[in-house]
mmCIF file of C-alpha atoms and ligand atoms in Angstrom:
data_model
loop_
_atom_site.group_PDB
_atom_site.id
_atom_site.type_symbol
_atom_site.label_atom_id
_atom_site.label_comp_id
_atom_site.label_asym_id
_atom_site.label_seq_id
_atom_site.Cartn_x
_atom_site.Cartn_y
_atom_site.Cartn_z
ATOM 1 C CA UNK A 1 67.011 -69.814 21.593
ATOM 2 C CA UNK A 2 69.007 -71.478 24.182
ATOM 3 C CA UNK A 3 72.975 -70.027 24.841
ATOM 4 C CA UNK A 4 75.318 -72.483 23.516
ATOM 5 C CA UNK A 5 78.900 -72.562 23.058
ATOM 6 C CA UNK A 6 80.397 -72.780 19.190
ATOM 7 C CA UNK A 7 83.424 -74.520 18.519
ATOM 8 C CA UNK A 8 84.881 -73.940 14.731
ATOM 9 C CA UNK A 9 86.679 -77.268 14.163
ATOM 10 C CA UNK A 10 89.918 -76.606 12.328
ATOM 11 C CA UNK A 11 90.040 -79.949 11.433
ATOM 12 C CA UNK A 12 88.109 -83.364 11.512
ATOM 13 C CA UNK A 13 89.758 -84.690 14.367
ATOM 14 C CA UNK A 14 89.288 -81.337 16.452
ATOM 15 C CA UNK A 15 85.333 -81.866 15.507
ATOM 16 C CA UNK A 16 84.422 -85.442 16.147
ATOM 17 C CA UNK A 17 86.553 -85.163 19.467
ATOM 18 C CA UNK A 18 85.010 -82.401 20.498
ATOM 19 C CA UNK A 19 81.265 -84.126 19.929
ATOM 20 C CA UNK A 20 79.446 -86.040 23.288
ATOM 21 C CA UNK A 21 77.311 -89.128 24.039
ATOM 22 C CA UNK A 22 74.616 -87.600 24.058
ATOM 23 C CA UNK A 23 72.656 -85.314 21.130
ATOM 24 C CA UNK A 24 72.085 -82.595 23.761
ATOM 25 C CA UNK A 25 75.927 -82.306 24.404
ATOM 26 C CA UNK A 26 77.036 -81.162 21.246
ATOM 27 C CA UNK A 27 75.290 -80.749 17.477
ATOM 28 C CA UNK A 28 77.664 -80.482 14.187
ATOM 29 C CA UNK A 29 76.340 -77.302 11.891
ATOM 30 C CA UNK A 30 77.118 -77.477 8.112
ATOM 31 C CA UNK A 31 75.547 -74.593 6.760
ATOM 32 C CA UNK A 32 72.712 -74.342 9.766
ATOM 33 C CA UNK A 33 69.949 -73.843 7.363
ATOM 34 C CA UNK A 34 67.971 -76.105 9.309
ATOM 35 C CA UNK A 35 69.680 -76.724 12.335
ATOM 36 C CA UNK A 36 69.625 -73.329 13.172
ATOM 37 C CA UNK A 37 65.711 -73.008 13.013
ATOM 38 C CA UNK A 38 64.864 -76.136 15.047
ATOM 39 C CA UNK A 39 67.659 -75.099 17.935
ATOM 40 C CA UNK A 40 65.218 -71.475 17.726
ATOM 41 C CA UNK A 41 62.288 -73.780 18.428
ATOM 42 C CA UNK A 42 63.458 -75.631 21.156
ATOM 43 C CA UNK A 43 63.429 -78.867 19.032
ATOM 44 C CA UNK A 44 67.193 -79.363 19.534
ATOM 45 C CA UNK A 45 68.611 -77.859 22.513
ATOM 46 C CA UNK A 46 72.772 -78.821 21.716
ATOM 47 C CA UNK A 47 74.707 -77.049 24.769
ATOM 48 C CA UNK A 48 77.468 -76.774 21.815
ATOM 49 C CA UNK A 49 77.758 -76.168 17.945
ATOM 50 C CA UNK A 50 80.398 -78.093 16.249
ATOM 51 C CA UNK A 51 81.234 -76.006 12.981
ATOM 52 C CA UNK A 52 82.175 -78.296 10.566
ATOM 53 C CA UNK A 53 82.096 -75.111 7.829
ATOM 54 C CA UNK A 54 85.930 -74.215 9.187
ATOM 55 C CA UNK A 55 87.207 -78.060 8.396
ATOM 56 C CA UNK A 56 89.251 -77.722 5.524
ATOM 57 C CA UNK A 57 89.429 -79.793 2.322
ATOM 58 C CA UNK A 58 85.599 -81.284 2.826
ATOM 59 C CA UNK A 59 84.470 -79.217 0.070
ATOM 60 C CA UNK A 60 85.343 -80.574 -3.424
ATOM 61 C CA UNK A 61 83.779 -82.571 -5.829
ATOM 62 C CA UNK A 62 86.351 -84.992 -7.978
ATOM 63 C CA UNK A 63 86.843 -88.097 -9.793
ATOM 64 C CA UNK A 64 88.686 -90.867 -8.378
ATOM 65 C CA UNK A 65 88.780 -94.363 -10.155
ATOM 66 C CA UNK A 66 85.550 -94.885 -11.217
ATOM 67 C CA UNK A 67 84.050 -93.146 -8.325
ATOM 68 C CA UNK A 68 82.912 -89.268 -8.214
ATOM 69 C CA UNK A 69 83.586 -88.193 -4.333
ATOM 70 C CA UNK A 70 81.151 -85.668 -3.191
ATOM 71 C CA UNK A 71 82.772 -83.957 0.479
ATOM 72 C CA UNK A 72 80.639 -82.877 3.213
ATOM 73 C CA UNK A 73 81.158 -79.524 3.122
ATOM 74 C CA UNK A 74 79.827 -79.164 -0.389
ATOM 75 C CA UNK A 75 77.175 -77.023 -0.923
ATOM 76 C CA UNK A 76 73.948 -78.130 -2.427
ATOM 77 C CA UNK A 77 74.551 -75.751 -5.784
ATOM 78 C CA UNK A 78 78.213 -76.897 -6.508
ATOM 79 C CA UNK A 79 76.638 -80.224 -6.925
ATOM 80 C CA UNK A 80 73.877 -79.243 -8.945
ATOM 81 C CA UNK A 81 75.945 -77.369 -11.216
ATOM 82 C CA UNK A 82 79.358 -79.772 -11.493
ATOM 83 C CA UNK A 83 79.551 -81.043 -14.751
ATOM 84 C CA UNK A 84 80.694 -84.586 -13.541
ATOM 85 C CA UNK A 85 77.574 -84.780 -11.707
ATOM 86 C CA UNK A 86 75.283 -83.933 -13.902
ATOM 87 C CA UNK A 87 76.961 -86.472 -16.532
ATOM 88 C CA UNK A 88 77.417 -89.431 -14.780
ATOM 89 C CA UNK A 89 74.338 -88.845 -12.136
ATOM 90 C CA UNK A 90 72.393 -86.963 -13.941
ATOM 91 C CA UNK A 91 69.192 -87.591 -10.846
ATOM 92 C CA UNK A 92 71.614 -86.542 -8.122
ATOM 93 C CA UNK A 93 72.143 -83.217 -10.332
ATOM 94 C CA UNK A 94 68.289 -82.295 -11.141
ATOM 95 C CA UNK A 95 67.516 -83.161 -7.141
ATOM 96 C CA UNK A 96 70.280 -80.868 -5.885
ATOM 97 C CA UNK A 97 68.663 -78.044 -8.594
ATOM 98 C CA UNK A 98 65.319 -78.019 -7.316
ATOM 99 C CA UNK A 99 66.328 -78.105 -3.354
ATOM 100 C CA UNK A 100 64.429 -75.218 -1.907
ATOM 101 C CA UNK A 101 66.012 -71.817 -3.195
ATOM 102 C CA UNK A 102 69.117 -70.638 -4.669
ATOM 103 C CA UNK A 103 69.539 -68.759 -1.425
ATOM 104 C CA UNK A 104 69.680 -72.129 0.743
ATOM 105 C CA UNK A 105 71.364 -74.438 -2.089
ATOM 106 C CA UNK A 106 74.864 -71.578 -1.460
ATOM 107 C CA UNK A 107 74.364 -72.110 2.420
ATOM 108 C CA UNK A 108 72.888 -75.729 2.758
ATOM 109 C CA UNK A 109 75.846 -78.441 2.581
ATOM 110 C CA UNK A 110 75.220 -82.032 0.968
ATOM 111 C CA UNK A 111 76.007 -84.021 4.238
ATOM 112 C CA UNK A 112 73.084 -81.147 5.843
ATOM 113 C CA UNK A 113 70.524 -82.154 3.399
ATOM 114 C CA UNK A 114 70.425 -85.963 4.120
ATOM 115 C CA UNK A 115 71.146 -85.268 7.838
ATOM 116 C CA UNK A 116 68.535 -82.727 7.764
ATOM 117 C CA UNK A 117 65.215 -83.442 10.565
ATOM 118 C CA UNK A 118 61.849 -83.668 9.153
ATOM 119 C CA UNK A 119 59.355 -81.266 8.290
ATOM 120 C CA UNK A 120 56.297 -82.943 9.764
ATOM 121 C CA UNK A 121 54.496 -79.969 11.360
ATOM 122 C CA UNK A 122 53.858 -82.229 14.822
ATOM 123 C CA UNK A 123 57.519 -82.872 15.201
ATOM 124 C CA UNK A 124 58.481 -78.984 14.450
ATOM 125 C CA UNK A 125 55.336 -77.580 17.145
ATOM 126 C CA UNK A 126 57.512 -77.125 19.782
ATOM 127 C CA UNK A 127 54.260 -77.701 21.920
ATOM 128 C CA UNK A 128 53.462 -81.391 20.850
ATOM 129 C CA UNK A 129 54.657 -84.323 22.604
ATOM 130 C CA UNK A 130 55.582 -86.481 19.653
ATOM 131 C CA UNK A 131 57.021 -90.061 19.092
ATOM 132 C CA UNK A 132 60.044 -88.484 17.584
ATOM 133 C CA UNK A 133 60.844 -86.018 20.519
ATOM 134 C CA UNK A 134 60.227 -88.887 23.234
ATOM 135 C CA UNK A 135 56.118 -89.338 23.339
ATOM 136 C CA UNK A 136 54.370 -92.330 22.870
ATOM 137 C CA UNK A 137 51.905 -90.963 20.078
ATOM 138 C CA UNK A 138 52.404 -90.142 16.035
ATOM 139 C CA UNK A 139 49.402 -87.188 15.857
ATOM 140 C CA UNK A 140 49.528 -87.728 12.601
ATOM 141 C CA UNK A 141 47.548 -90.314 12.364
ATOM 142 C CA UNK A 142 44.081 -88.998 14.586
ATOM 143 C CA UNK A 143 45.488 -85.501 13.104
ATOM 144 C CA UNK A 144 45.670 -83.722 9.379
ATOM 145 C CA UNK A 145 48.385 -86.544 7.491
ATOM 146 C CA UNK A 146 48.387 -84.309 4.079
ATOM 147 C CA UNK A 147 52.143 -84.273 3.724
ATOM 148 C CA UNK A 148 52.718 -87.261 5.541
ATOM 149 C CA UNK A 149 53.666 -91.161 4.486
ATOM 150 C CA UNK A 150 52.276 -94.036 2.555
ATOM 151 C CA UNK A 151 54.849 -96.520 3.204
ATOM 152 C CA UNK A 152 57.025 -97.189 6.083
ATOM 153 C CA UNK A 153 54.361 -98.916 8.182
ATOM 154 C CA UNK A 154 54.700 -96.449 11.187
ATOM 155 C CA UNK A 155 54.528 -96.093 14.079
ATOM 156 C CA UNK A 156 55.880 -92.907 13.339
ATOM 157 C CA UNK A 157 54.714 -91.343 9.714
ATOM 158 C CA UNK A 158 56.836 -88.155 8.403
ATOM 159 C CA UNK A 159 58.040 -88.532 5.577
ATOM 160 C CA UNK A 160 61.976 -88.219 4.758
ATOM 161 C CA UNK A 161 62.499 -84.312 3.579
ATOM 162 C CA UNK A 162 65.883 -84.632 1.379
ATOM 163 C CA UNK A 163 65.752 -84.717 -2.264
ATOM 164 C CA UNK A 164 69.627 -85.408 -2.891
ATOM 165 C CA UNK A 165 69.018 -88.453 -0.071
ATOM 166 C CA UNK A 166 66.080 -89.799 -2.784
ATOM 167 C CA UNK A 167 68.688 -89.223 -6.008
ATOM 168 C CA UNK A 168 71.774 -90.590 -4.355
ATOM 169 C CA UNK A 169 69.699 -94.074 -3.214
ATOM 170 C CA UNK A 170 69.321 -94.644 -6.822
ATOM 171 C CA UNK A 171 73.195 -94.848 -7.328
ATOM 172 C CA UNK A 172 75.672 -97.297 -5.852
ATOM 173 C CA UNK A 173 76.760 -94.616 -3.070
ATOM 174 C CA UNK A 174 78.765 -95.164 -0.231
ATOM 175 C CA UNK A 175 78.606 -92.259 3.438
ATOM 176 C CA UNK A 176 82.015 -92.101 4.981
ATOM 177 C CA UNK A 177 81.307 -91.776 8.564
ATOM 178 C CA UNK A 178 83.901 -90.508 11.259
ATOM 179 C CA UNK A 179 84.452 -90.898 14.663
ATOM 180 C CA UNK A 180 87.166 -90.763 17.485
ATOM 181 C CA UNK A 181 87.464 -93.931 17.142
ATOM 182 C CA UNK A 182 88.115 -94.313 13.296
ATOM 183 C CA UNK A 183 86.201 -94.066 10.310
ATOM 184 C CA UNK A 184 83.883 -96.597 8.205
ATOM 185 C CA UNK A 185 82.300 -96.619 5.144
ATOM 186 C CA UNK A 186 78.511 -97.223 5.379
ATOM 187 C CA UNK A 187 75.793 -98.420 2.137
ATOM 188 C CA UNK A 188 73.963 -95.517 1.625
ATOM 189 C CA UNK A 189 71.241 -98.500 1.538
ATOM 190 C CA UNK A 190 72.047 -98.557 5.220
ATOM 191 C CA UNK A 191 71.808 -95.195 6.261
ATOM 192 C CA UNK A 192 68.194 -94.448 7.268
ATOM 193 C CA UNK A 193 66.464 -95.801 9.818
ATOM 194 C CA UNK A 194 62.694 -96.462 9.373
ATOM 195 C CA UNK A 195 60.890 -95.543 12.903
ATOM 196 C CA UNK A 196 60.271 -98.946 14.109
ATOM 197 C CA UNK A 197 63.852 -99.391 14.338
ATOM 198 C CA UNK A 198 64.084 -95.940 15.886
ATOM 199 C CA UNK A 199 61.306 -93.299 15.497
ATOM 200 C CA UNK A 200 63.424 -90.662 17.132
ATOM 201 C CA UNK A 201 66.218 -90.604 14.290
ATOM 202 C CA UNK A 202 65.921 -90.838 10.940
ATOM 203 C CA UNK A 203 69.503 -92.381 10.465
ATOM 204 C CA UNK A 204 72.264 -94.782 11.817
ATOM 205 C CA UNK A 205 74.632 -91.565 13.166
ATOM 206 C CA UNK A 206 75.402 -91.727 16.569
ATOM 207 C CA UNK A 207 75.918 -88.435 18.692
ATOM 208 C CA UNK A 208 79.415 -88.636 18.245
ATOM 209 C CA UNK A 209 79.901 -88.833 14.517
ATOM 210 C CA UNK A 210 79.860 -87.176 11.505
ATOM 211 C CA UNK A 211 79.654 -87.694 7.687
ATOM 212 C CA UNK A 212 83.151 -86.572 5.753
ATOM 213 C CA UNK A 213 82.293 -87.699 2.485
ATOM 214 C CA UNK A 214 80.060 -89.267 0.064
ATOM 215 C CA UNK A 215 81.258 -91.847 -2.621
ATOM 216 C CA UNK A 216 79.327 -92.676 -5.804
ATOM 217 C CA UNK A 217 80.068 -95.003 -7.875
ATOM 218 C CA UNK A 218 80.263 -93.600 -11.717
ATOM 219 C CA UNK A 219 77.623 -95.833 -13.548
ATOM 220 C CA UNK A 220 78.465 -96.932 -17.378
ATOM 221 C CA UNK A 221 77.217 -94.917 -20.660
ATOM 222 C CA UNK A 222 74.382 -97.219 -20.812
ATOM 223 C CA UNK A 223 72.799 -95.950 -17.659
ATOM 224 C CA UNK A 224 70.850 -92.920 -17.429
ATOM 225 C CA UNK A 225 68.518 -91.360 -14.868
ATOM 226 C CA UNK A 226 66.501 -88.459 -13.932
ATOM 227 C CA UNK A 227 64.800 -86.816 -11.260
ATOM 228 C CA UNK A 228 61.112 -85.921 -10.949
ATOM 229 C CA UNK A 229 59.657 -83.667 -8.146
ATOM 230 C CA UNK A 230 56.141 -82.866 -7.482
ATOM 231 C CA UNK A 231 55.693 -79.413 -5.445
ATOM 232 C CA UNK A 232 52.573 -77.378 -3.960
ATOM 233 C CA UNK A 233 54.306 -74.424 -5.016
ATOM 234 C CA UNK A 234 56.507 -73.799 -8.015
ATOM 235 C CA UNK A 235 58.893 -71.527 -6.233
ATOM 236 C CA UNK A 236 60.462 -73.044 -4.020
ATOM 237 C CA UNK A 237 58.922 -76.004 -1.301
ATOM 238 C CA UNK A 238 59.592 -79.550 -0.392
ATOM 239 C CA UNK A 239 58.326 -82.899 -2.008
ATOM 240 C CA UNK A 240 54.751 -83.956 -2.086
ATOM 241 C CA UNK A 241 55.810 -86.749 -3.970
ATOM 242 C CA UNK A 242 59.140 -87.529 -5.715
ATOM 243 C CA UNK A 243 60.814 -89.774 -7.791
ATOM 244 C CA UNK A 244 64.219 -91.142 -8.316
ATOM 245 C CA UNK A 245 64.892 -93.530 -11.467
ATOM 246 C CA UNK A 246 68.266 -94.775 -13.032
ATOM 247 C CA UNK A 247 67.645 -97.351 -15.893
ATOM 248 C CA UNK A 248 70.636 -99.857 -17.491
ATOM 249 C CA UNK A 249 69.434 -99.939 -21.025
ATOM 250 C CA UNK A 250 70.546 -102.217 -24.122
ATOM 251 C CA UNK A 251 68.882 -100.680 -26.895
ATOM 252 C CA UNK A 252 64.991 -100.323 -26.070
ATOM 253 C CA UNK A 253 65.376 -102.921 -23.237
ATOM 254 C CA UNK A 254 66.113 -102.545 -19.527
ATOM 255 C CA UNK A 255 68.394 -104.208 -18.040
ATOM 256 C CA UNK A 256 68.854 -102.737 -14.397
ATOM 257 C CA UNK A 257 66.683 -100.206 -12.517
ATOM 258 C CA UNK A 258 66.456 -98.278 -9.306
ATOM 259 C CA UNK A 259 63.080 -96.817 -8.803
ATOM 260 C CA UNK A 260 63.290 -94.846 -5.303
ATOM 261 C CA UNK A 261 60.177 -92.860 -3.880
ATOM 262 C CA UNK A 262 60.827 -89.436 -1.994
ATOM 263 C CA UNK A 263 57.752 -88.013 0.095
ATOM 264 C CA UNK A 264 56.219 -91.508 0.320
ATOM 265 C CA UNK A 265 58.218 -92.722 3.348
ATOM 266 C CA UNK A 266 60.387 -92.159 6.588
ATOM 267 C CA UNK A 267 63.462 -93.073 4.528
ATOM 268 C CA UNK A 268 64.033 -92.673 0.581
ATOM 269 C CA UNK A 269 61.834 -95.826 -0.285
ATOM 270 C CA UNK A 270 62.925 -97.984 -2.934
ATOM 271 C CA UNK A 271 60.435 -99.677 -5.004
ATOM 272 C CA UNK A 272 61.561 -102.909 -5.549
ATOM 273 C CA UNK A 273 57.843 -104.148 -7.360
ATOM 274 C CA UNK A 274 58.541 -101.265 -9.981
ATOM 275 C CA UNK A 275 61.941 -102.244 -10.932
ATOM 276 C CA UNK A 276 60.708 -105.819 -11.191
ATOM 277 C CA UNK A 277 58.227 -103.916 -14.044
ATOM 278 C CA UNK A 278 61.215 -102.652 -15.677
ATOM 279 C CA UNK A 279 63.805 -105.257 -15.503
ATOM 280 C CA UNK A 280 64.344 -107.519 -18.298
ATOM 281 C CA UNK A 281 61.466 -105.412 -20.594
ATOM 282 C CA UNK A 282 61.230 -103.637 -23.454
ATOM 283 C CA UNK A 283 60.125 -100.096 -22.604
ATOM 284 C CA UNK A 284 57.098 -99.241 -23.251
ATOM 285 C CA UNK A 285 54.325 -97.007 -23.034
ATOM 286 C CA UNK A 286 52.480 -100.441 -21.233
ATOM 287 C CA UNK A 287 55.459 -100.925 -19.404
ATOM 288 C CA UNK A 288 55.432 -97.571 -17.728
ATOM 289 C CA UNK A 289 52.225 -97.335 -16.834
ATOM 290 C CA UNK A 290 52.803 -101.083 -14.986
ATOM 291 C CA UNK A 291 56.019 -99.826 -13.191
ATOM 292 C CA UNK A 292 53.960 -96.725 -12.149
ATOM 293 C CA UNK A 293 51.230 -98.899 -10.797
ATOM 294 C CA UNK A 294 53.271 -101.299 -9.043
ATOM 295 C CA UNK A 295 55.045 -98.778 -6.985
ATOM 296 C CA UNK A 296 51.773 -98.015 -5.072
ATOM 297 C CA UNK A 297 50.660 -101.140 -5.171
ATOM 298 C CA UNK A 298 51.067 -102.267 -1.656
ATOM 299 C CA UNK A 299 51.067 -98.330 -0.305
ATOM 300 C CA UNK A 300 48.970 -97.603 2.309
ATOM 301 C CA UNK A 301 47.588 -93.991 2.837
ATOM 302 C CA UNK A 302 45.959 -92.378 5.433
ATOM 303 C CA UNK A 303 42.607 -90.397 5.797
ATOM 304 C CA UNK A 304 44.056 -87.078 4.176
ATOM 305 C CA UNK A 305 47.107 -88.325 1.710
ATOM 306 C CA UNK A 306 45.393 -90.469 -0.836
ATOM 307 C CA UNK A 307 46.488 -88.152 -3.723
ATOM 308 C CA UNK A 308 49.530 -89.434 -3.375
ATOM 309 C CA UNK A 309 48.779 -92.929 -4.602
ATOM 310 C CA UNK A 310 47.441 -91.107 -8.115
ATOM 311 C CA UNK A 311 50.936 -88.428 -7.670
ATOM 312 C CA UNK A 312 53.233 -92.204 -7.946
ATOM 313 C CA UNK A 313 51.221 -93.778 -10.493
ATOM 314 C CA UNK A 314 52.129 -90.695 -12.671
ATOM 315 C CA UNK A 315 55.539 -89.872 -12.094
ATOM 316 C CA UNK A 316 56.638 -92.763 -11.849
ATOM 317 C CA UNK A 317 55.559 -93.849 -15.543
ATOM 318 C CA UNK A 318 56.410 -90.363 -16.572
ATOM 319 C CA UNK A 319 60.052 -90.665 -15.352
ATOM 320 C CA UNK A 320 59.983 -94.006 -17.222
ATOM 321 C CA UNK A 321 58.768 -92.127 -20.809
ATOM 322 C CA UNK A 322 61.247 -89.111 -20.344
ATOM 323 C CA UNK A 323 64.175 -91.484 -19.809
ATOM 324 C CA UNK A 324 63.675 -93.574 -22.850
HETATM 325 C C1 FAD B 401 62.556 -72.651 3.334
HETATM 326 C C2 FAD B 401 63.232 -73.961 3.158
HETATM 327 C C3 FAD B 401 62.906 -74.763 2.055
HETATM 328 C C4 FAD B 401 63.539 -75.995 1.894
HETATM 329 N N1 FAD B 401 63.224 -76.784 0.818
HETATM 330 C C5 FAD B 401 63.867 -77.965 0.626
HETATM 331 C C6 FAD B 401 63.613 -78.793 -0.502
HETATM 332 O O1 FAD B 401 62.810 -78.461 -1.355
HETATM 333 N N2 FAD B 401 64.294 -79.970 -0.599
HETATM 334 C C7 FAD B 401 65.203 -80.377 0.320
HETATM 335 O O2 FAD B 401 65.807 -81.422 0.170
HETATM 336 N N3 FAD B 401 65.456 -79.611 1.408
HETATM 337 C C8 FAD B 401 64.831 -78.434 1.552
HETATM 338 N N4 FAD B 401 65.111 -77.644 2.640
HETATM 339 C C9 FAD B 401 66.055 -78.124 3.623
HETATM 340 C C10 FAD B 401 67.440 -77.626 3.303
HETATM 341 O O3 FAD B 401 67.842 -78.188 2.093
HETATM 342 C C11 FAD B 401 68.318 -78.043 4.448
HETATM 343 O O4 FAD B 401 68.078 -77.112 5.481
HETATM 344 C C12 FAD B 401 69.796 -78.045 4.096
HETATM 345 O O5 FAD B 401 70.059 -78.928 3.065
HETATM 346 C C13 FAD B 401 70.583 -78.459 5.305
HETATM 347 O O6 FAD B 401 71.952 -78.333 5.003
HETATM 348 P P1 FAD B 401 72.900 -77.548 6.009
HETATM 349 O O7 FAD B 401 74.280 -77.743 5.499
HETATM 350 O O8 FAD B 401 72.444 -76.158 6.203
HETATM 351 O O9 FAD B 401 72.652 -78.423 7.296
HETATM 352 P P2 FAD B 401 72.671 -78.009 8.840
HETATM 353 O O10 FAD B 401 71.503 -77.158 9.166
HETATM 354 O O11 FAD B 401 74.009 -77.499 9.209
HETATM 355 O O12 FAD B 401 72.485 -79.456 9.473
HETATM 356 C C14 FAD B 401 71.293 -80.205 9.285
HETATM 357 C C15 FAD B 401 71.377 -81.468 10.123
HETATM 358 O O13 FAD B 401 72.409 -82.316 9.632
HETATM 359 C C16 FAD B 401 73.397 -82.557 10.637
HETATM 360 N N5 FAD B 401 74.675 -82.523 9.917
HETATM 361 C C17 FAD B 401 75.118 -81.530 9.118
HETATM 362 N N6 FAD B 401 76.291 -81.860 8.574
HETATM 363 C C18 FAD B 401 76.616 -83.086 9.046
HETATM 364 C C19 FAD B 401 77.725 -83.971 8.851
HETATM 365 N N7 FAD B 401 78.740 -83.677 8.035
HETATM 366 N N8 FAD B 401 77.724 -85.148 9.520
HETATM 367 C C20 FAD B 401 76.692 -85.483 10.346
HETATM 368 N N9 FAD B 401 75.619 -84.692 10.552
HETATM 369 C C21 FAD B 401 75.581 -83.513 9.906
HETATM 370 C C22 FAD B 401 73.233 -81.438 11.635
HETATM 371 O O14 FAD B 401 73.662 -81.813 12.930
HETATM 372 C C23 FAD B 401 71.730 -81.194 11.578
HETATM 373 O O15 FAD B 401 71.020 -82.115 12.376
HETATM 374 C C24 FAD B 401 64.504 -76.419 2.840
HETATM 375 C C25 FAD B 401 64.810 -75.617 3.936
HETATM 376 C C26 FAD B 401 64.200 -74.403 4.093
HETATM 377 C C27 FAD B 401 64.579 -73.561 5.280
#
């Protein structure tokens, strides 16, 4: 690992002035769960750690208006055990729970997991030259693509790794970004980048700013959703395929639905040809099995990911049955 110098930030101001032009200059830490590991591979080489850990007041979880306000700082398994969360965003709850292990959901931070780098095994092989560390080729796509997307259209194809960044897309959520220059709230709709914008980030964040807070809006009693991920192993792993869904219902009918896909792109990937399956229906066992069919509709796998296409289908129309 290369020396670097660690700065605990007493407070927000401390940190974001403290952060460079330039992501070599200077990386923020939450909990270093994964920054930690890619700065031992050589993936990111920051001369400096900003510790945002020592920043008070960014971890809390409470209600204001009609919004529940998630801070930075707040680990993964406060938010998938706070009551308000798991009653009024009741996806966001179940995709916090089954983040990796219990061990990394006490260290790993909220703003960590949606900031967190993919897992694409060409981008974390120190060794290869990839699109996302400056190279002009994706290897996934001559290479083995098993984990890798089916939407997103390249040229880059990882897929996105969080699972709170898949539940939280499903809500109206807002990212309060800081900077020495102010702050701005950001559509979490805006956040990710796919890679033909920019295939070496996976968000909007510049070098010199960080996330203090996330904002979601409460949705009414007559909305509920859930959270359905698909895992090689039952312990503990990341997505293979995931599924976010949050349904307004009146009765047996749907009147409003967010149907996001996690594992299927380089950004939570909202399928807008399911929720047209959904919308304005009554639910049923037909209707399911249309909403899981139109999410994969216009997908397009490579060589070695075409069980993903079947993985959709399922949860998505399973999600659908479980939620009614
Ligand atoms: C074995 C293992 C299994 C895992 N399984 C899963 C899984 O199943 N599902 C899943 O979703 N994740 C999984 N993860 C990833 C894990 O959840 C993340 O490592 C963790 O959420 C990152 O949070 P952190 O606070 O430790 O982030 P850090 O490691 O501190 O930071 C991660 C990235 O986010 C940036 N960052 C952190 N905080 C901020 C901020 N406030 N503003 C701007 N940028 C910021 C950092 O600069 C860094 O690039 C797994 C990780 C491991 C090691």
């Amino acid at each position: 690992m290369k020396n670097f110098a660690l700065l605990n930030a007493r407070t927000l101001d401390e940190a974001v002035s403290s952060l460079g032009t330039d992501w070599n200059e200077a990386a923020v830490m939450s909990g270093g769960t994964d920054l930690i590991g890619s700065m031992k591979r050589y993936i990111q080489t920051p001369e400096k750690v900003v510790n945002l850990k020592t920043v008070s007041g960014l971890e809390e979880i409470r209600s204001e208006n009609e919004n529940i306000v998630i801070g930075a700082e707040t680990k993964i398994a406060h938010v998938a055990s706070d009551s308000k969360v798991s009653e009024h965003l009741t996806a966001l709850s179940m995709a916090a729970g089954n983040v990796a292990s219990p061990q990394i959901r006490n260290m790993g931070t909220i703003s960590g997991n949606i900031c967190q780098r993919p897992r694409c095994w060409y981008y974390r092989d120190t060794e290869v030259p990839c699109m996302k560390k400056g190279g002009i080729r994706c290897y996934a796509v001559a290479g083995v693509n098993t984990y890798h997307a089916i939407y997103g259209g390249g040229p880059c194809h990882i897929v996105h790794p969080s699972d709170t960044a898949v539940a939280l897309s499903a809500f109206d959520t807002t990212l309060t970004i800081v900077d020495k220059y102010g702050t701005k709230d950001v559509p979490f709709s805006e956040f990710f980048v796919l890679p033909e914008e920019d295939a070496s980030r996976e968000n909007i964040l510049k070098p010199f700013q960080v996330i203090s807070k996330i904002t979601v809006k409460a949705p009414g009693d007559n909305v509920k959703s859930t959270f359905i991920k698909v895992q090689e192993r039952e312990a503990w792993d990341f997505a293979v395929a995931s599924v976010a869904l949050s349904m307004k219902m009146e009765g047996t009918a749907c009147r409003e639905a967010s149907v996001i896909l996690g594992a299927a792109a380089p950004i939570p990937w909202r399928s807008e040809a399911a929720e047209n399956e959904l919308t304005g229906k009554n639910i049923t066992e037909t209707v399911a099995v249309a909403a899981g069919r139109a999410a994969v509709a216009d997908s397009t796998p490579m060589t070695d990911n075409k069980y993903k296409v079947e993985l959709f289908t399922n949860i998505v129309k399973r999600a659908v049955t479980e939620l009614v």
